[in-house]
Coordinates of C-alpha atoms in Angstrom, one line a residue:
Chain A
M933 CA -92.1 23.8 119.0
A934 CA -88.8 24.2 120.6
Y935 CA -87.3 25.6 123.8
L936 CA -85.6 28.9 123.0
M937 CA -83.6 31.2 125.2
I938 CA -83.3 35.0 124.8
V939 CA -80.3 36.6 126.6
E940 CA -80.7 40.4 126.4
D941 CA -80.4 43.2 128.9
D942 CA -83.0 45.4 127.3
E943 CA -86.2 44.2 128.9
D944 CA -88.6 45.9 126.4
F945 CA -86.8 44.4 123.4
A946 CA -86.5 41.0 125.1
N947 CA -90.2 41.0 125.8
A948 CA -91.1 41.9 122.2
A949 CA -88.8 39.2 120.8
A950 CA -90.2 36.6 123.3
T951 CA -93.8 37.5 122.4
V952 CA -93.1 37.1 118.7
L953 CA -91.3 33.8 119.1
S954 CA -93.9 32.3 121.4
H955 CA -96.6 33.3 119.0
A956 CA -94.6 31.3 116.4
G957 CA -95.2 28.3 118.6
H958 CA -92.1 28.0 120.7
E959 CA -91.4 28.0 124.5
V960 CA -89.3 31.0 125.3
A961 CA -87.2 31.8 128.4
V962 CA -85.9 35.3 128.8
H963 CA -82.7 36.2 130.8
L964 CA -81.7 39.8 131.3
D965 CA -78.2 39.0 132.5
I966 CA -75.4 36.6 131.5
D967 CA -74.9 34.9 134.8
G968 CA -78.6 34.0 135.1
A969 CA -78.6 32.7 131.5
R970 CA -75.5 30.6 132.1
A971 CA -77.0 29.0 135.2
S972 CA -80.3 28.3 133.4
M973 CA -78.5 26.8 130.4
E974 CA -76.6 24.3 132.6
E975 CA -79.9 23.2 134.2
R976 CA -81.9 22.9 130.9
T977 CA -80.2 23.0 127.5
P978 CA -82.0 25.3 125.1
E979 CA -82.4 24.3 121.5
L980 CA -81.4 27.7 120.3
V981 CA -80.2 30.9 121.9
V982 CA -80.7 34.5 120.8
L983 CA -77.9 36.5 122.4
D984 CA -77.1 40.2 122.6
V985 CA -73.5 41.4 122.4
M986 CA -73.4 44.2 124.9
F987 CA -74.3 44.1 128.6
P988 CA -73.8 46.6 131.4
E989 CA -70.2 46.6 132.7
D990 CA -68.9 44.4 129.8
A991 CA -69.2 45.5 126.2
S992 CA -68.4 42.0 124.9
A993 CA -70.1 39.8 127.4
G994 CA -72.1 38.2 124.6
F995 CA -69.0 37.1 122.8
E996 CA -67.5 35.7 126.0
L997 CA -70.7 33.6 126.6
A998 CA -70.6 32.4 123.0
R999 CA -67.0 31.2 123.3
A1000 CA -67.7 29.6 126.7
M1001 CA -70.6 27.7 125.1
H1002 CA -68.4 26.4 122.3
R1003 CA -65.5 25.1 124.3
P1004 CA -64.8 21.5 123.3
D1005 CA -65.9 20.1 126.7
S1006 CA -69.1 22.1 126.9
K1007 CA -72.4 20.3 126.5
L1008 CA -73.8 23.5 124.9
K1009 CA -71.4 23.5 121.9
D1010 CA -74.0 22.3 119.4
V1011 CA -76.6 24.8 120.4
P1012 CA -77.3 27.2 117.5
L1013 CA -76.6 30.9 118.4
I1014 CA -78.1 34.0 116.9
M1015 CA -76.2 37.1 117.9
L1016 CA -77.9 40.5 118.0
T1017 CA -76.0 43.7 117.7
S1018 CA -76.8 47.4 117.5
V1019 CA -74.4 49.6 115.7
N1020 CA -72.8 51.4 118.6
A1021 CA -70.3 54.2 118.6
K1022 CA -68.4 52.7 121.5
F1023 CA -67.7 49.6 119.4
P1024 CA -66.5 51.1 116.1
L1025 CA -65.7 47.7 114.7
G1026 CA -68.8 46.6 112.7
F1027 CA -69.6 43.0 113.0
S1028 CA -71.3 41.0 110.4
S1029 CA -71.8 37.5 109.3
H1030 CA -68.4 37.7 107.6
D1031 CA -66.8 37.6 111.0
I1032 CA -68.3 34.3 112.0
D1033 CA -65.5 32.0 113.0
Q1034 CA -65.4 28.9 115.0
D1035 CA -62.8 30.2 117.4
W1036 CA -63.4 33.9 117.6
L1037 CA -67.0 34.4 116.9
P1038 CA -68.7 31.0 117.2
V1039 CA -72.2 32.0 116.3
S1040 CA -74.5 30.5 113.7
D1041 CA -76.0 33.8 112.6
F1042 CA -75.9 37.6 113.1
L1043 CA -78.7 40.1 113.2
Q1044 CA -78.5 43.8 113.5
K1045 CA -80.9 45.8 115.6
P1046 CA -83.6 47.1 114.9
V1047 CA -84.6 43.5 114.1
D1048 CA -87.3 42.7 111.6
F1049 CA -89.3 40.1 113.5
N1050 CA -90.2 38.1 110.4
V1051 CA -86.6 37.8 109.6
L1052 CA -85.9 36.7 113.2
V1053 CA -88.6 34.0 113.2
S1054 CA -87.5 32.6 109.8
R1055 CA -83.8 32.5 110.8
V1056 CA -84.7 30.7 114.0
E1057 CA -86.8 28.2 112.1
A1058 CA -84.0 27.6 109.6
L1059 CA -81.5 27.0 112.3
L1060 CA -83.8 24.7 114.2
Q1061 CA -84.4 22.6 111.1
K1062 CA -80.7 22.4 110.4
S1063 CA -79.9 21.1 113.8
D1064 CA -82.8 18.7 113.7
S1065 CA -81.8 17.0 110.5
P1066 CA -80.0 13.6 111.0
A1067 CA -77.1 14.7 108.9
S1068 CA -76.0 17.4 111.4
K1069 CA -76.5 15.3 114.5
D1070 CA -73.4 13.8 116.1
A1071 CA -73.2 10.1 115.9
Chain B
Y93 CA 9.1 100.8 140.2
L94 CA 6.9 99.9 137.3
E95 CA 8.6 99.4 133.9
L96 CA 6.3 100.3 131.0
V97 CA 6.7 97.8 128.3
S98 CA 5.1 98.2 124.8
P99 CA 2.7 95.4 123.8
A100 CA 5.0 94.4 120.8
S101 CA 8.0 93.9 123.2
I102 CA 5.9 91.5 125.3
F103 CA 5.7 89.2 122.4
S104 CA 9.2 89.8 121.2
D105 CA 10.4 88.1 124.3
Y106 CA 8.5 85.0 123.3
T107 CA 9.8 82.8 120.6
W108 CA 8.6 79.5 119.1
G109 CA 10.3 76.4 120.2
P110 CA 10.1 73.8 122.8
R111 CA 13.4 74.9 124.6
N112 CA 11.9 78.3 125.5
E113 CA 9.9 78.5 128.7
H114 CA 7.5 81.1 127.4
V115 CA 5.7 79.7 124.4
V116 CA 3.2 81.7 122.3
A117 CA 1.5 78.8 120.6
P118 CA -0.7 77.7 123.5
V119 CA -2.1 81.2 124.0
V120 CA -2.9 81.8 120.4
L121 CA -4.3 78.3 120.0
S122 CA -6.6 78.9 123.1
L123 CA -7.8 82.2 121.7
L124 CA -8.5 80.6 118.3
S125 CA -10.3 77.6 119.9
A126 CA -12.3 79.9 122.1
M127 CA -13.3 82.0 119.1
S128 CA -14.3 79.0 117.0
I129 CA -16.2 77.5 119.9
W130 CA -18.1 80.7 120.3
I131 CA -18.8 80.8 116.5
I132 CA -20.1 77.2 116.6
V133 CA -22.2 77.8 119.7
W134 CA -23.6 81.0 118.2
Y135 CA -24.5 79.2 115.0
L136 CA -26.1 76.3 116.9
V137 CA -28.0 78.5 119.2
S138 CA -29.5 80.6 116.4
H139 CA -30.2 77.6 114.3
L140 CA -31.8 75.8 117.2
S141 CA -33.9 78.8 118.3
A142 CA -35.1 79.1 114.7
L143 CA -36.1 75.4 114.9
V144 CA -37.8 75.9 118.2
R145 CA -39.7 78.9 116.9
E146 CA -40.9 77.0 113.9
R147 CA -42.0 74.0 116.0
D148 CA -43.8 76.4 118.3
T149 CA -45.7 77.9 115.5
Q150 CA -46.6 74.4 114.2
L151 CA -47.8 73.3 117.6
E152 CA -49.8 76.4 118.1
E153 CA -51.5 75.9 114.7
T154 CA -52.2 72.2 115.6
N155 CA -53.6 73.3 119.0
E156 CA -55.9 75.8 117.4
R157 CA -57.2 73.2 114.9
M158 CA -57.8 70.7 117.6
A159 CA -59.6 73.2 119.8
A160 CA -61.8 74.2 116.8
A161 CA -62.5 70.5 116.0
L162 CA -63.5 69.7 119.6
K163 CA -65.8 72.7 119.7
E164 CA -67.3 71.9 116.4
R165 CA -67.9 68.3 117.5
A166 CA -69.6 69.4 120.7
Q167 CA -71.8 71.9 118.9
H168 CA -72.7 69.3 116.3
L169 CA -73.8 67.0 119.1
L170 CA -75.9 69.8 120.6
V171 CA -77.7 70.3 117.3
T172 CA -78.2 66.5 116.8
T173 CA -79.6 65.9 120.2
H174 CA -82.0 68.9 119.8
E175 CA -83.2 67.3 116.6
L176 CA -83.7 64.0 118.3
K177 CA -86.0 65.3 121.0
S178 CA -88.8 66.3 118.7
P179 CA -89.3 63.0 117.0
F180 CA -89.5 61.2 120.4
A181 CA -92.0 63.7 121.6
A182 CA -94.1 62.8 118.6
I183 CA -93.8 59.0 119.3
H184 CA -94.7 59.6 122.9
A185 CA -97.7 61.6 121.9
N186 CA -99.0 58.9 119.6
A187 CA -98.5 56.2 122.1
K188 CA -100.5 58.3 124.6
L189 CA -103.3 58.5 122.0
L190 CA -103.6 54.8 122.0
Q191 CA -103.3 54.4 125.7
E192 CA -105.9 57.0 126.6
G193 CA -108.5 55.3 124.4
H194 CA -108.7 57.9 121.6
C195 CA -108.7 55.0 119.1
G196 CA -111.2 52.9 121.0
T197 CA -110.7 50.3 123.7
L198 CA -107.5 48.2 123.3
P199 CA -106.9 44.7 124.6
D200 CA -104.9 44.6 127.8
C201 CA -101.8 43.3 126.1
A202 CA -101.9 46.2 123.7
V203 CA -102.3 48.7 126.5
D204 CA -99.3 47.2 128.2
I205 CA -97.3 47.7 125.0
T206 CA -98.3 51.3 124.6
R207 CA -97.2 51.9 128.2
R208 CA -93.8 50.4 127.4
I209 CA -93.6 52.7 124.4
S210 CA -94.4 55.8 126.4
A211 CA -92.1 54.9 129.3
R212 CA -89.2 54.2 126.8
C213 CA -89.8 57.6 125.1
R214 CA -89.7 59.4 128.5
R215 CA -86.4 57.6 129.3
L216 CA -85.0 58.5 126.0
T217 CA -85.9 62.1 126.3
A218 CA -84.2 62.2 129.7
V219 CA -81.1 60.6 128.2
I220 CA -81.0 63.1 125.4
Q221 CA -81.4 65.9 128.0
E222 CA -78.3 64.5 129.8
M223 CA -76.3 64.2 126.6
L224 CA -77.2 67.8 125.8
Q225 CA -76.0 68.8 129.3
L226 CA -72.7 66.9 128.9
A227 CA -72.1 68.4 125.4
N228 CA -72.9 71.9 126.8
L229 CA -70.4 71.4 129.6
T230 CA -67.6 70.1 127.4
S231 CA -68.0 72.6 124.7
A232 CA -68.3 75.8 126.7
S233 CA -65.1 77.8 127.1
Q234 CA -64.3 79.2 130.5
S235 CA -64.7 82.8 129.4
E236 CA -68.2 82.3 128.1
L237 CA -69.5 81.1 131.5
H238 CA -70.9 83.4 134.2
W239 CA -68.6 82.9 137.2
Q240 CA -69.7 84.4 140.4
R241 CA -69.5 84.2 144.2
V242 CA -72.1 81.7 145.3
D243 CA -73.2 80.2 148.6
L244 CA -73.2 76.4 148.6
R245 CA -75.9 76.5 151.2
D246 CA -78.4 78.1 148.7
I247 CA -77.4 75.7 146.0
L248 CA -77.8 72.7 148.2
R249 CA -81.2 73.8 149.5
W250 CA -82.4 74.4 146.0
C251 CA -81.3 71.0 144.8
I252 CA -82.8 69.3 147.8
D253 CA -86.1 71.0 147.0
Q254 CA -85.8 69.7 143.4
V255 CA -85.3 66.2 144.4
G256 CA -87.9 66.4 147.2
P257 CA -90.9 65.0 145.3
R258 CA -89.0 61.9 144.2
A259 CA -87.6 61.4 147.7
Q260 CA -91.1 61.5 149.1
Q261 CA -92.3 58.9 146.6
R262 CA -89.7 56.5 147.8
K263 CA -90.1 57.6 151.5
I264 CA -86.5 58.8 151.7
T265 CA -85.7 61.6 154.2
F266 CA -83.0 64.2 154.1
A267 CA -80.8 64.9 157.2
E268 CA -79.1 68.3 156.6
T269 CA -76.2 70.0 158.4
I270 CA -75.5 72.8 156.0
E271 CA -73.5 75.9 156.9
S272 CA -72.9 78.9 154.7
A273 CA -69.9 78.4 152.4
H274 CA -68.9 80.7 149.6
V275 CA -67.2 79.5 146.4
R276 CA -66.5 80.8 143.0
G277 CA -68.6 79.0 140.5
V278 CA -71.2 78.8 137.7
V279 CA -74.6 78.6 139.5
D280 CA -76.3 76.4 136.8
H281 CA -73.5 73.9 136.7
L282 CA -73.3 73.5 140.5
K283 CA -77.0 73.0 140.6
I284 CA -76.7 70.2 138.0
L285 CA -73.8 68.6 139.9
F286 CA -75.7 68.5 143.2
T287 CA -79.0 67.6 141.7
N288 CA -77.3 64.6 140.1
L289 CA -75.6 63.5 143.3
L290 CA -78.8 63.9 145.4
S291 CA -80.9 62.2 142.8
N292 CA -78.6 59.2 142.7
A293 CA -78.6 59.1 146.5
V294 CA -82.4 58.9 146.5
T295 CA -82.6 56.5 143.6
Y296 CA -80.1 54.0 145.0
S297 CA -81.3 54.1 148.6
H298 CA -83.7 51.5 150.0
P299 CA -87.2 52.7 150.6
G300 CA -87.4 54.5 154.0
G301 CA -83.7 55.3 153.9
C302 CA -82.0 58.6 154.8
V303 CA -79.7 60.8 152.7
R304 CA -77.3 63.0 154.7
V305 CA -76.2 66.2 153.3
R306 CA -73.4 68.2 155.0
C307 CA -71.6 71.4 154.2
A308 CA -69.0 73.1 156.3
I309 CA -65.6 74.9 156.0
N310 CA -62.7 72.8 157.1
A311 CA -59.6 73.8 159.0
S312 CA -57.8 75.0 155.9
G313 CA -60.7 77.3 154.9
E314 CA -61.9 74.9 152.2
P315 CA -65.7 74.4 151.8
V316 CA -66.4 70.7 152.0
T317 CA -69.8 69.1 151.1
T318 CA -70.8 65.5 151.5
V319 CA -73.8 63.6 150.2
S320 CA -74.2 60.1 151.8
D321 CA -76.8 57.4 151.5
D322 CA -77.1 54.0 153.0
G323 CA -78.4 52.3 149.9
I324 CA -77.1 49.6 147.6
G325 CA -73.5 50.9 147.4
I326 CA -70.9 50.2 144.8
P327 CA -68.5 47.2 144.9
A328 CA -64.9 48.2 145.4
E329 CA -63.6 46.8 142.1
K330 CA -66.2 48.9 140.2
L331 CA -65.5 52.2 141.9
P332 CA -62.9 53.4 139.5
R333 CA -65.3 53.2 136.6
I334 CA -68.4 54.9 137.9
F335 CA -67.5 58.3 136.3
E336 CA -67.3 56.7 132.8
E337 CA -69.9 57.8 130.4
H338 CA -72.8 55.2 130.2
Y339 CA -71.2 52.9 132.7
R340 CA -73.6 51.3 135.1
T341 CA -73.0 48.5 137.6
N342 CA -75.1 45.4 137.4
E343 CA -76.4 46.2 140.8
A344 CA -77.5 49.7 139.6
V345 CA -79.2 48.2 136.6
K346 CA -81.1 45.7 138.7
H347 CA -82.2 48.4 141.2
N348 CA -83.2 51.0 138.6
K349 CA -83.6 50.3 134.9
E350 CA -84.0 53.9 134.0
S351 CA -80.7 55.6 133.9
S352 CA -78.4 56.7 131.1
G353 CA -75.2 56.3 133.0
L354 CA -74.3 59.9 132.2
G355 CA -75.1 61.5 135.6
L356 CA -71.7 61.0 137.2
A357 CA -69.9 61.8 133.9
I358 CA -71.6 65.2 134.2
V359 CA -70.6 65.5 137.9
R360 CA -67.0 64.8 137.0
Q361 CA -67.1 67.4 134.2
V362 CA -68.4 70.1 136.5
A363 CA -65.9 69.1 139.2
Q364 CA -63.0 69.4 136.8
M365 CA -64.1 72.8 135.6
H366 CA -64.5 74.1 139.1
K367 CA -61.3 72.4 140.4
I368 CA -63.3 70.5 143.0
H369 CA -61.5 67.6 144.6
L370 CA -64.0 64.7 144.4
Q371 CA -63.8 61.6 146.5
V372 CA -66.1 58.6 146.7
E373 CA -66.4 56.0 149.4
S374 CA -68.6 53.0 149.0
A375 CA -69.0 49.3 149.6
D376 CA -71.4 46.7 148.2
G377 CA -74.6 46.9 150.2
K378 CA -73.3 49.6 152.5
G379 CA -74.2 52.8 150.8
T380 CA -72.1 55.5 149.2
T381 CA -70.6 58.9 150.3
F382 CA -69.5 61.6 147.8
R383 CA -67.1 64.2 149.3
L384 CA -66.4 67.4 147.5
R385 CA -63.6 69.7 148.6
F386 CA -63.8 73.2 147.0
R387 CA -61.1 75.8 146.6
P388 CA -61.3 78.3 149.4
C389 CA -62.8 81.6 148.6
G390 CA -62.8 84.7 150.8
I391 CA -61.2 88.0 151.8
V392 CA -57.4 87.8 151.9
S393 CA -56.6 88.7 155.5
T394 CA -53.3 87.0 156.2
T395 CA -49.9 86.8 154.5
R396 CA -50.2 83.1 154.1
Q397 CA -53.6 83.5 152.4
A398 CA -52.1 86.1 150.1
E399 CA -49.3 83.7 149.2
E400 CA -51.7 80.9 148.6
M401 CA -53.7 83.2 146.3
Q402 CA -50.6 83.8 144.3
D403 CA -50.0 80.0 144.1
G404 CA -53.5 79.6 142.7
L405 CA -54.8 77.8 145.7
F406 CA -57.2 80.5 146.6
D407 CA -60.0 82.0 144.5
D408 CA -60.5 85.7 144.6
C409 CA -64.3 86.0 145.1

């Protein structure tokens, strides 16, 4: 039972993902825009964030948020991040888990839409367990 | 009196040597240099013009290939989007089946989901429709289209009728000051252009608002139409991007989820093809005005107008 956040501009998709994750026993907050998500994260730190890449006006807003969260002085830098992406003609560079990098793409995992919800739930559980284990906690 | 001297004797008076005042060397040298310069110039010119002709042919070939590729791409898009519409119609139909109880009573949560599915299908069909329109506009060649003399007043009135039902739903009224104004254009394209602008004005107005539509001929004989609303407006820094395909401002998304972001890309395409001068004025929260200045069209009755027609500033309607 963890507090999760979904940051995604497509309300139908966000609603579906939130439903599935809450049925898996978690508390889920949904934010349809980056600014709202950022403000909410400052007030209450989520234990995991599911984050879309593309938002209106900014095709890489998701990346920007991920990098902002991982700045050395940020209290959010240990929050596991699952990034969601659709294959989009506007963004011909295909992103995959190979591109995960602490500086450039600081996310814990990547999922492509359309998302298999079983896969989403199991990835979320795996990441939550990893961050819960004493070995990975900061001293 | 005139003394006739034979040509040979002219030269016989000239001898080589620096001491003589009349020297033949400079004259002959100049002649030789002139001839060689001419030969070099002739060679260069003919060589260069051969190069230019070759380059010309190459460019023409490349141009043809590019035009063919563009057309093929646009036509491919047309076929693809056509093929996409049918599957979504099928999905929508099946969602409706569930919604309307043909498979028994569903729990409320399930009914909500089927509504989301149908709504999304409808939105998608509208998006596909707009993609089709845009592909149609970009792939059509000027000669294939049916250009004719049209009265903007008729077009505007037709479009206002089209948008009427939606305006009524949102309690938006129209204030019209429309004079007759003739232009040369493609009727269907102009209808799409104005329907998009009017539809946007209605969508992004606040309930109870008013959309003003004006059409008149300005002092230079150019038809000018404006569509203004007092709705959510567009922040200044985002104005340059509004004609980009799929671009939507955050304000627009918050106000209305259902839009493809293609409407203004289509407007821009039609404006380009009709050589319409398009201007937008807007401020965040203060509403938006679109101003369209058309090329003048009419009977050439003055010398100045005749000159302007020659300059391509006037359409012969």
